[in-house]
Short mmCIF file of C-alpha atoms in Angstrom, two decimals:
data_model
loop_
_atom_site.label_atom_id
_atom_site.label_comp_id
_atom_site.label_asym_id
_atom_site.label_seq_id
_atom_site.Cartn_x
_atom_site.Cartn_y
_atom_site.Cartn_z
CA MET A 1004 86.54 -0.22 75.61
CA ASN A 1005 87.74 -1.68 71.89
CA ARG A 1006 88.36 0.98 69.35
CA GLN A 1007 84.26 0.66 67.60
CA GLU A 1008 82.94 2.05 71.13
CA ASN A 1009 85.59 4.92 71.35
CA ARG A 1010 84.22 7.80 70.17
CA LYS A 1011 86.46 10.21 71.32
CA ILE A 1012 88.01 12.78 69.74
CA VAL A 1013 90.33 15.71 71.24
CA LEU A 1014 91.68 18.80 68.97
CA VAL A 1015 94.50 19.98 70.14
CA ASN A 1016 95.28 24.44 69.22
CA PRO A 1017 99.39 24.52 70.35
CA CYS A 1018 100.62 27.12 71.90
CA ALA A 1019 101.86 29.98 69.75
CA THR A 1020 102.92 32.38 72.34
CA TYR A 1021 106.34 32.77 74.86
CA ALA A 1022 104.88 31.86 78.15
CA HIS A 1023 107.21 35.08 79.94
CA GLU A 1024 105.03 37.56 77.04
CA LEU A 1025 102.47 39.69 77.01
CA ALA A 1026 100.06 38.49 73.72
CA GLN A 1027 99.09 40.85 71.36
CA LYS A 1028 95.83 38.98 71.35
CA CYS A 1029 94.41 35.25 72.14
CA TYR A 1030 92.04 34.29 70.42
CA PRO A 1031 88.98 31.34 70.45
CA PRO A 1032 90.35 28.55 67.93
CA MET A 1033 87.60 28.30 65.93
CA HIS A 1034 88.12 26.43 62.98
CA LEU A 1035 88.55 23.38 65.90
CA LEU A 1036 85.18 25.02 67.24
CA TYR A 1037 83.95 24.57 63.71
CA LEU A 1038 85.09 20.50 63.54
CA ALA A 1039 84.34 19.73 67.08
CA ALA A 1040 80.66 20.86 66.36
CA ALA A 1041 80.48 18.33 63.37
CA LEU A 1042 82.13 15.92 64.80
CA ARG A 1043 79.61 16.09 68.28
CA GLU A 1044 76.38 16.33 65.28
CA ASN A 1045 77.68 12.81 64.33
CA ARG A 1046 77.92 11.46 68.12
CA PHE A 1047 81.44 11.69 68.42
CA GLU A 1048 82.42 12.65 71.66
CA VAL A 1049 85.09 16.12 71.78
CA ASP A 1050 87.32 17.80 73.85
CA VAL A 1051 89.25 20.74 72.66
CA VAL A 1052 92.60 21.69 74.27
CA ASP A 1053 92.78 25.27 73.87
CA ALA A 1054 96.80 25.26 74.91
CA ASN A 1055 97.84 28.78 73.46
CA ALA A 1056 94.72 30.17 76.21
CA ALA A 1057 95.97 27.94 78.76
CA ARG A 1058 99.95 28.54 78.33
CA MET A 1059 100.11 24.17 78.35
CA SER A 1060 103.51 22.87 78.23
CA ASP A 1061 103.61 19.68 75.51
CA GLN A 1062 103.78 17.67 78.80
CA GLU A 1063 100.74 18.93 79.74
CA VAL A 1064 98.35 18.53 77.18
CA ALA A 1065 100.08 14.96 76.61
CA GLU A 1066 98.79 14.23 80.05
CA HIS A 1067 95.48 15.78 79.81
CA VAL A 1068 94.58 13.87 76.10
CA ALA A 1069 96.40 10.26 78.29
CA GLY A 1070 93.97 10.96 80.40
CA LEU A 1071 90.67 10.86 77.86
CA LYS A 1072 92.10 7.49 75.85
CA PRO A 1073 90.60 9.14 72.51
CA LEU A 1074 90.65 7.15 69.28
CA LEU A 1075 91.98 9.97 67.36
CA VAL A 1076 94.19 13.73 68.00
CA GLY A 1077 93.69 16.40 65.60
CA ILE A 1078 96.40 19.52 65.37
CA SER A 1079 96.20 22.54 63.73
CA LEU A 1080 99.58 23.28 62.00
CA TYR A 1081 100.98 26.36 61.06
CA SER A 1082 103.83 27.29 58.86
CA ASP A 1083 105.63 29.56 61.44
CA ILE A 1084 105.39 26.75 64.60
CA LEU A 1085 106.34 23.58 62.94
CA ARG A 1086 109.44 22.90 65.81
CA GLN A 1087 106.32 23.13 68.59
CA VAL A 1088 104.12 21.22 66.83
CA ARG A 1089 106.32 18.09 65.88
CA ASP A 1090 107.60 18.51 69.08
CA LEU A 1091 104.00 18.46 70.40
CA ALA A 1092 103.15 15.40 68.48
CA ARG A 1093 105.95 13.40 69.64
CA SER A 1094 104.97 14.37 73.17
CA ILE A 1095 101.66 12.88 72.67
CA ARG A 1096 102.93 9.74 70.48
CA SER A 1097 104.87 8.96 73.45
CA ARG A 1098 102.56 9.53 76.16
CA VAL A 1099 99.56 8.03 73.93
CA PRO A 1100 100.75 5.51 71.76
CA GLU A 1101 97.75 4.11 71.09
CA ALA A 1102 96.31 7.53 69.90
CA ARG A 1103 96.06 7.92 65.74
CA LEU A 1104 96.82 11.39 65.03
CA VAL A 1105 96.12 13.82 62.23
CA LEU A 1106 97.41 17.17 60.83
CA GLY A 1107 95.30 20.06 59.36
CA GLY A 1108 95.78 23.40 58.63
CA PRO A 1109 97.60 25.89 56.48
CA HIS A 1110 100.95 24.34 56.13
CA VAL A 1111 99.29 21.24 55.39
CA ASN A 1112 97.48 22.63 52.47
CA ALA A 1113 100.28 24.34 51.47
CA VAL A 1114 102.91 21.51 51.34
CA PRO A 1115 101.22 18.69 51.80
CA VAL A 1116 103.22 15.59 51.67
CA GLN A 1117 106.18 16.98 53.19
CA SER A 1118 104.02 17.92 55.75
CA LEU A 1119 103.16 14.12 56.46
CA GLU A 1120 106.96 13.70 55.34
CA GLN A 1121 108.44 15.81 57.87
CA PHE A 1122 105.87 14.72 61.56
CA ALA A 1123 106.82 10.88 61.96
CA ASP A 1124 104.76 10.89 64.80
CA VAL A 1125 101.63 11.56 62.63
CA ASP A 1126 99.56 9.07 61.27
CA PHE A 1127 97.21 11.44 58.80
CA GLY A 1128 96.69 14.63 57.25
CA LEU A 1129 93.75 16.63 55.99
CA THR A 1130 93.65 19.17 53.37
CA GLY A 1131 90.46 21.72 52.65
CA GLU A 1132 88.18 22.47 55.13
CA ALA A 1133 87.63 20.23 57.43
CA GLU A 1134 84.21 19.86 58.76
CA ARG A 1135 83.08 16.61 56.45
CA SER A 1136 86.22 15.05 55.98
CA LEU A 1137 87.30 14.98 59.62
CA VAL A 1138 83.92 12.97 60.46
CA MET A 1139 84.53 10.29 57.89
CA LEU A 1140 88.40 9.35 58.63
CA ALA A 1141 86.93 9.23 62.40
CA GLU A 1142 84.32 6.89 61.64
CA LYS A 1143 86.45 4.83 59.12
CA LEU A 1144 88.97 4.38 62.17
CA LEU A 1145 85.95 2.96 63.98
CA VAL A 1146 85.96 -0.17 62.17
CA ASP A 1147 89.28 -0.44 60.18
CA GLY A 1148 88.05 1.14 56.74
CA PRO A 1149 89.82 1.71 54.12
CA LEU A 1150 91.10 5.21 53.73
CA ASP A 1151 91.34 5.91 49.83
CA ASP A 1152 88.00 7.83 49.39
CA VAL A 1153 87.73 10.31 52.62
CA PRO A 1154 88.27 13.68 50.61
CA GLY A 1155 91.79 15.30 51.08
CA ILE A 1156 93.14 12.47 53.19
CA LEU A 1157 97.16 12.03 53.21
CA PHE A 1158 98.41 8.73 55.07
CA ARG A 1159 101.02 6.55 54.67
CA ARG A 1160 100.99 3.12 52.69
CA ASP A 1161 104.42 0.99 52.15
CA GLY A 1162 106.59 3.86 53.32
CA ARG A 1163 105.06 6.07 50.74
CA VAL A 1164 102.74 9.24 51.69
CA ILE A 1165 99.47 8.91 49.16
CA GLN A 1166 96.79 11.23 48.67
CA GLY A 1167 93.02 10.86 48.79
CA PRO A 1168 90.73 11.94 46.45
CA GLU A 1169 90.36 16.36 45.94
CA PRO A 1170 89.84 18.34 49.11
CA ASP A 1171 86.17 19.33 50.73
CA PHE A 1172 85.10 22.44 50.60
CA PRO A 1173 81.68 22.52 51.84
CA GLU A 1174 78.58 24.67 51.55
CA LEU A 1175 78.52 27.01 54.90
CA ALA A 1176 75.12 26.87 54.72
CA HIS A 1177 75.76 22.94 55.97
CA ILE A 1178 78.39 24.21 58.81
CA PRO A 1179 76.97 23.55 62.15
CA ARG A 1180 77.56 27.04 64.78
CA PRO A 1181 81.57 26.67 65.78
CA ALA A 1182 80.99 24.68 69.42
CA ARG A 1183 82.31 27.41 71.83
CA ASP A 1184 80.54 25.63 74.96
CA LEU A 1185 83.90 23.60 74.40
CA VAL A 1186 86.11 26.49 75.30
CA GLU A 1187 83.56 27.94 78.00
CA TRP A 1188 86.20 27.90 80.92
CA ALA A 1189 88.25 30.32 78.58
CA TYR A 1190 85.60 33.03 77.96
CA GLN A 1191 85.11 32.47 81.49
CA GLN A 1192 88.69 33.46 82.83
CA LYS A 1193 88.69 35.86 80.24
CA ARG A 1194 91.72 34.31 78.35
CA TYR A 1195 90.64 35.58 74.81
CA HIS A 1196 92.06 39.22 74.83
CA SER A 1197 93.21 41.58 72.20
CA ILE A 1198 95.59 44.32 73.66
CA MET A 1199 93.48 47.29 71.73
CA VAL A 1200 90.81 46.40 73.86
CA ARG A 1201 90.00 46.33 77.80
CA ALA A 1202 86.78 44.72 77.82
CA LYS A 1203 87.19 40.46 78.12
CA PRO A 1204 86.28 38.03 77.10
CA VAL A 1205 86.58 39.23 72.71
CA ASP A 1206 84.89 36.86 70.38
CA THR A 1207 85.56 35.82 67.17
CA LEU A 1208 83.56 35.23 64.35
CA PHE A 1209 83.63 34.07 60.55
CA THR A 1210 81.34 35.30 57.71
CA SER A 1211 83.08 34.38 55.09
CA ARG A 1212 85.67 31.76 53.36
CA GLY A 1213 87.63 32.16 51.35
CA CYS A 1214 89.56 35.01 49.05
CA PRO A 1215 89.12 35.95 45.40
CA PHE A 1216 92.28 37.37 45.05
CA HIS A 1217 95.99 35.99 44.98
CA CYS A 1218 98.61 38.48 46.40
CA GLY A 1219 102.37 36.69 46.16
CA PHE A 1220 102.66 36.69 49.99
CA CYS A 1221 99.57 34.63 50.76
CA TYR A 1222 98.57 31.23 49.93
CA ASN A 1223 95.40 30.85 49.31
CA PHE A 1224 94.02 27.17 49.25
CA ARG A 1225 90.10 28.61 49.23
CA GLN A 1226 89.98 29.80 45.40
CA LYS A 1227 86.17 29.86 45.74
CA TYR A 1228 84.75 32.95 47.99
CA ARG A 1229 81.44 32.12 50.25
CA PHE A 1230 79.83 33.59 52.17
CA ARG A 1231 76.81 33.14 54.93
CA THR A 1232 73.65 35.44 54.77
CA ALA A 1233 73.45 38.94 56.73
CA ASP A 1234 70.31 37.16 58.50
CA ASP A 1235 72.69 34.06 59.38
CA VAL A 1236 75.60 36.08 60.34
CA VAL A 1237 73.43 38.63 62.80
CA ASP A 1238 71.69 35.61 64.09
CA GLU A 1239 74.85 34.48 65.37
CA LEU A 1240 75.96 37.75 66.78
CA THR A 1241 72.74 38.06 68.57
CA GLY A 1242 73.68 34.67 70.10
CA ILE A 1243 77.28 36.21 71.57
CA ARG A 1244 75.64 39.10 72.24
CA GLU A 1245 73.11 37.08 74.56
CA ARG A 1246 76.25 35.39 76.46
CA GLY A 1247 77.48 39.05 77.74
CA ILE A 1248 80.11 39.81 75.54
CA ARG A 1249 80.51 43.00 73.80
CA ASP A 1250 83.09 43.12 71.52
CA VAL A 1251 83.78 40.94 68.52
CA GLU A 1252 86.50 40.67 65.99
CA ILE A 1253 85.24 39.21 62.35
CA CYS A 1254 87.90 37.77 61.07
CA ASP A 1255 86.91 36.76 57.44
CA ASP A 1256 89.78 36.75 55.39
CA THR A 1257 87.60 39.65 53.22
CA PHE A 1258 84.58 40.27 55.08
CA THR A 1259 84.45 43.40 52.58
CA GLY A 1260 85.02 41.45 49.59
CA HIS A 1261 81.18 41.63 48.58
CA ARG A 1262 81.04 45.25 49.65
CA GLY A 1263 77.17 44.89 49.07
CA ARG A 1264 76.49 42.12 51.70
CA ALA A 1265 78.67 43.70 54.50
CA ILE A 1266 76.88 47.02 54.47
CA GLU A 1267 73.89 45.03 54.45
CA ILE A 1268 75.24 43.34 57.69
CA PHE A 1269 76.19 46.13 59.26
CA GLU A 1270 72.32 47.46 58.33
CA LYS A 1271 70.76 44.90 60.53
CA ILE A 1272 73.47 45.10 63.43
CA VAL A 1273 71.59 48.39 63.70
CA ALA A 1274 68.46 47.56 63.40
CA GLU A 1275 69.14 44.96 65.87
CA LYS A 1276 70.68 47.73 68.96
CA LEU A 1277 73.49 44.86 69.26
CA ASP A 1278 75.17 47.17 70.66
CA ILE A 1279 78.70 45.20 70.64
CA SER A 1280 81.51 46.87 69.54
CA PHE A 1281 83.67 45.70 66.28
CA ARG A 1282 87.05 45.36 64.87
CA ILE A 1283 87.26 43.79 60.86
CA LYS A 1284 89.30 44.05 58.06
CA SER A 1285 88.93 45.29 54.76
CA ARG A 1286 90.71 45.53 51.63
CA VAL A 1287 91.54 49.53 50.84
CA ASP A 1288 90.22 49.16 46.82
CA VAL A 1289 86.28 48.09 48.26
CA PHE A 1290 86.69 50.86 51.16
CA ASN A 1291 84.71 53.87 49.80
CA GLU A 1292 82.35 56.17 52.28
CA ASP A 1293 79.57 54.53 52.56
CA LEU A 1294 80.61 51.31 53.48
CA ALA A 1295 82.83 53.64 56.37
CA LYS A 1296 79.97 55.78 57.27
CA LYS A 1297 78.42 52.19 57.60
CA ALA A 1298 80.79 50.47 59.74
CA ARG A 1299 80.75 53.37 61.99
CA GLN A 1300 77.16 53.54 62.56
CA ALA A 1301 76.97 49.70 63.57
CA GLY A 1302 80.36 49.48 65.89
CA VAL A 1303 82.83 49.09 64.06
CA TYR A 1304 85.71 51.12 65.47
CA LEU A 1305 88.91 49.34 64.49
CA VAL A 1306 89.80 48.54 60.70
CA ALA A 1307 92.80 46.24 59.35
CA PHE A 1308 93.92 46.93 55.80
CA GLY A 1309 97.07 45.05 54.44
CA MET A 1310 98.21 47.90 52.92
CA GLU A 1311 101.97 46.56 52.83
CA ALA A 1312 103.98 49.50 50.68
CA GLY A 1313 103.98 53.17 50.37
CA SER A 1314 105.80 52.10 46.54
CA GLN A 1315 102.90 51.59 43.55
CA ARG A 1316 105.89 49.60 42.36
CA MET A 1317 106.03 47.48 45.42
CA LEU A 1318 101.97 47.07 45.14
CA ASP A 1319 102.15 45.85 41.80
CA ALA A 1320 105.16 43.41 41.85
CA MET A 1321 103.46 41.86 45.33
CA ASN A 1322 99.95 41.37 42.75
CA LYS A 1323 97.56 43.71 45.20
CA LYS A 1324 95.51 45.23 42.73
CA THR A 1325 95.57 48.36 45.10
CA THR A 1326 97.25 51.76 44.83
CA VAL A 1327 98.93 53.97 47.25
CA GLU A 1328 96.19 56.59 46.95
CA MET A 1329 93.53 53.67 48.09
CA ASN A 1330 95.98 53.08 50.88
CA ALA A 1331 96.21 57.25 51.63
CA ARG A 1332 91.91 57.29 51.63
CA ALA A 1333 91.49 54.66 53.60
CA CYS A 1334 93.45 56.65 56.22
CA GLU A 1335 91.42 59.68 55.72
CA LEU A 1336 87.87 57.88 56.35
CA THR A 1337 88.69 56.34 59.02
CA ARG A 1338 90.13 59.39 60.56
CA LYS A 1339 87.01 60.52 59.32
CA TYR A 1340 84.75 58.16 61.09
CA ARG A 1341 86.74 57.86 64.24
CA MET A 1342 88.06 54.62 63.95
CA LEU A 1343 91.26 52.98 63.63
CA SER A 1344 93.26 51.76 61.14
CA HIS A 1345 95.53 49.31 61.67
CA SER A 1346 98.10 49.07 58.90
CA SER A 1347 100.63 45.81 57.71
CA TRP A 1348 103.74 46.24 56.20
CA ILE A 1349 106.03 43.94 54.16
CA ILE A 1350 109.14 44.97 53.93
CA GLY A 1351 111.97 42.37 52.00
CA TYR A 1352 109.44 41.37 49.39
CA PRO A 1353 111.38 40.30 46.59
CA GLY A 1354 111.83 43.46 43.88
CA GLU A 1355 112.20 46.14 47.39
CA THR A 1356 115.15 48.62 47.25
CA PRO A 1357 116.03 51.06 49.88
CA GLU A 1358 114.42 53.41 48.15
CA SER A 1359 111.03 51.63 47.96
CA VAL A 1360 111.29 51.72 51.78
CA ASP A 1361 111.93 54.77 51.90
CA GLU A 1362 108.90 54.81 50.37
CA THR A 1363 106.77 53.08 52.31
CA LEU A 1364 108.53 55.08 55.20
CA ASN A 1365 107.22 58.48 53.75
CA PHE A 1366 103.66 57.43 53.05
CA ILE A 1367 103.58 56.18 57.05
CA ARG A 1368 104.52 59.55 57.97
CA LYS A 1369 102.79 61.56 55.80
CA ASN A 1370 99.48 59.95 56.43
CA ARG A 1371 99.79 58.24 59.87
CA PRO A 1372 97.65 55.03 60.13
CA SER A 1373 96.33 54.34 64.18
CA THR A 1374 99.23 51.35 64.32
CA VAL A 1375 101.88 50.30 61.90
CA ASN A 1376 103.24 46.73 62.11
CA LEU A 1377 106.21 46.36 60.45
CA ALA A 1378 107.94 43.01 59.53
CA VAL A 1379 110.55 41.29 57.27
CA LEU A 1380 108.60 39.14 54.98
CA ARG A 1381 108.10 35.52 55.07
CA PRO A 1382 108.01 33.34 52.09
CA TYR A 1383 105.03 30.72 52.64
CA PRO A 1384 104.94 27.60 50.95
CA ALA A 1385 103.40 27.56 47.49
CA THR A 1386 103.07 31.08 47.65
CA GLU A 1387 103.94 33.54 44.89
CA ALA A 1388 107.08 35.35 46.91
CA TYR A 1389 108.20 31.46 47.47
CA GLU A 1390 108.50 30.29 44.18
CA ILE A 1391 110.27 33.58 42.60
CA ALA A 1392 112.62 33.46 45.59
CA ALA A 1393 113.64 29.92 45.02
CA ALA A 1394 113.74 30.59 41.20
CA SER A 1395 116.56 33.19 41.92
CA GLY A 1396 118.19 31.37 44.14
CA ALA A 1397 117.30 33.93 46.42
CA LEU A 1398 115.54 32.17 48.89
CA VAL A 1399 117.55 31.27 51.82
CA GLY A 1400 116.67 28.52 54.50
CA ASP A 1401 113.16 26.37 53.63
CA TRP A 1402 110.35 25.17 55.81
CA HIS A 1403 111.46 22.69 58.50
CA PRO A 1404 110.49 21.20 62.33
CA ASP A 1405 114.69 20.86 61.87
CA ALA A 1406 115.10 25.26 60.93
CA GLU A 1407 117.00 27.14 63.12
CA THR A 1408 115.25 30.09 61.70
CA LEU A 1409 112.48 31.12 59.22
CA PRO A 1410 113.34 30.86 55.52
CA TRP A 1411 114.06 34.51 54.57
CA VAL A 1412 114.75 36.47 51.25
CA ARG A 1413 118.22 37.38 50.31
CA LEU A 1414 118.01 40.55 48.13
CA PRO A 1415 121.44 42.51 46.11
CA TRP A 1416 121.41 45.11 48.90
CA ALA A 1417 120.84 42.55 51.80
CA GLN A 1418 122.93 39.61 51.92
CA ASP A 1419 122.29 38.99 55.44
CA ARG A 1420 119.19 38.43 57.27
CA LYS A 1421 120.39 41.15 59.82
CA VAL A 1422 120.41 43.88 57.76
CA LEU A 1423 116.54 43.61 56.64
CA ASP A 1424 116.09 42.63 61.05
CA ASP A 1425 117.77 46.41 61.79
CA LEU A 1426 116.53 48.04 58.77
CA CYS A 1427 112.79 46.86 59.89
CA ARG A 1428 113.60 47.83 63.78
CA LYS A 1429 114.47 51.00 62.34
CA LEU A 1430 111.88 51.74 60.78
CA LYS A 1431 109.68 51.01 63.64
CA LYS A 1432 111.82 53.56 66.13
CA LYS A 1433 111.41 56.23 63.31
CA VAL A 1434 107.65 55.63 63.06
CA TYR A 1435 106.91 55.00 66.93
CA PHE A 1436 109.16 57.23 68.62
CA THR A 1437 107.69 60.60 66.84
CA PRO A 1438 105.67 62.97 68.85
CA TYR A 1439 102.20 62.12 66.89
CA TYR A 1440 102.22 58.05 67.75
CA VAL A 1441 103.77 58.63 71.78
CA THR A 1442 100.95 61.83 71.78
CA ALA A 1443 97.82 58.70 70.04
CA PHE A 1444 98.88 56.20 72.14
CA GLY A 1445 99.48 57.83 75.62
CA THR A 1446 95.53 59.35 74.92
CA GLN A 1447 94.45 56.05 73.86
CA ILE A 1448 95.91 53.91 77.10
CA LEU A 1449 94.55 57.13 79.48
CA LYS A 1450 91.60 57.59 78.12
CA ASN A 1451 90.34 53.91 78.03
CA ALA A 1452 92.15 52.95 81.21
CA ASN A 1453 93.78 50.21 79.30
CA TRP A 1454 96.57 49.43 81.11
CA SER A 1455 97.39 45.67 79.18
CA LEU A 1456 97.93 47.76 75.80
CA ALA A 1457 100.37 50.11 78.09
CA ARG A 1458 102.21 46.59 79.34
CA TYR A 1459 102.23 46.07 76.12
CA ALA A 1460 103.51 49.04 74.57
CA TRP A 1461 106.60 48.98 77.03
CA GLN A 1462 107.74 45.59 76.28
CA GLU A 1463 107.89 45.98 72.58
CA LEU A 1464 109.73 49.40 72.99
CA THR A 1465 111.82 47.52 75.65
CA LYS A 1466 112.78 44.54 72.52
CA MET A 1467 113.01 47.05 70.23
CA VAL A 1468 115.34 49.67 72.00
CA ARG A 1469 117.43 46.33 73.01
CA GLY A 1470 117.42 45.16 69.24
CA LYS A 1471 115.78 41.93 69.89
#
């Protein structure tokens, strides 16, 4: 088969979990399924390899790709798994030297030129949202056409990385629905799950793209907040329901960013009697009584909040545009309407002090969100936190496939990473080894017969006690 006849594209979701551990969750690679749908709409033959769901090794992925003999292989790149993706790309290149490799994803958007420079086995990078640009790239490769006009393209010329035109952000109304059928095996084998949910498989849905906010720890490459209509969202949910799935997470960065639209979606879900349970994400500043009430009526049982800190000074430093009182109100409202509140907290942001850490711990103890995710700051590239730390000399390490550890931010009172890790572990013990949380988790496990949650809780508690 010559190149002009080869319209096979392989999209790979890398394995991001440890094979011997129970993962907190495993979701469909929806970003790849959107790209696959766009490629199929343009007569390309697409195979999606969800190595994360299948727990495939690099060698297994490479063998699978070799059997397909594709024109192009696309791989998702996240900052946390640079080494894994570098090794995966190397395996594919070794096994299928004639294939062209392209990277996309958050890390490529944050540091585009650096991404291609660090991945010698990769031919191209794509920034922005690639539903149109990936199709353009594939069509150019079919005829050996010039790549200079592909939006968001990165490629090499004379030993240098060349950046093409501005990246593309297509209107959501013009994007085909994700090609879930390409990972139907994973749905059938119930690989997609969340430990908070007994029912399997679960599914995910995006109703918007972008975020209008600029938190200091988050890299936001989609500056424009765009959203789908309520009718369009409910129509896709109806299709999910018809496939027998009863639990869905709405994975938007800011689902409730337009509160009126979120309420409209909830009202239509109730009117259609979809009988689906939902998990959503919300900012605390838009989560009011009306939204909470409508969410519960529609079947929402868990709301994830990025509360981040119990210190107002630290919330301001992070540019959250929220208050400690808003965090408390979110906990109160979810309790009132019998929903779970999942809270995320950051330790070690520039400016953090032992006193501000104590404020966060005291807030958690007082307001008791249902679940608590405490983590040491990861200064992701191109974020305000990264820039502040780098400018002040507090950044330790950097984002590179050869790095032994992830970057972190040195603080006056935490000159060693172990200080922050030990502190975070200590905080978790102070939160979870209390009668309230032991009782709450035990009740949830027994009430729902959720033995996966029991195994996961035991796994994490064991790691905590052993200091891992």
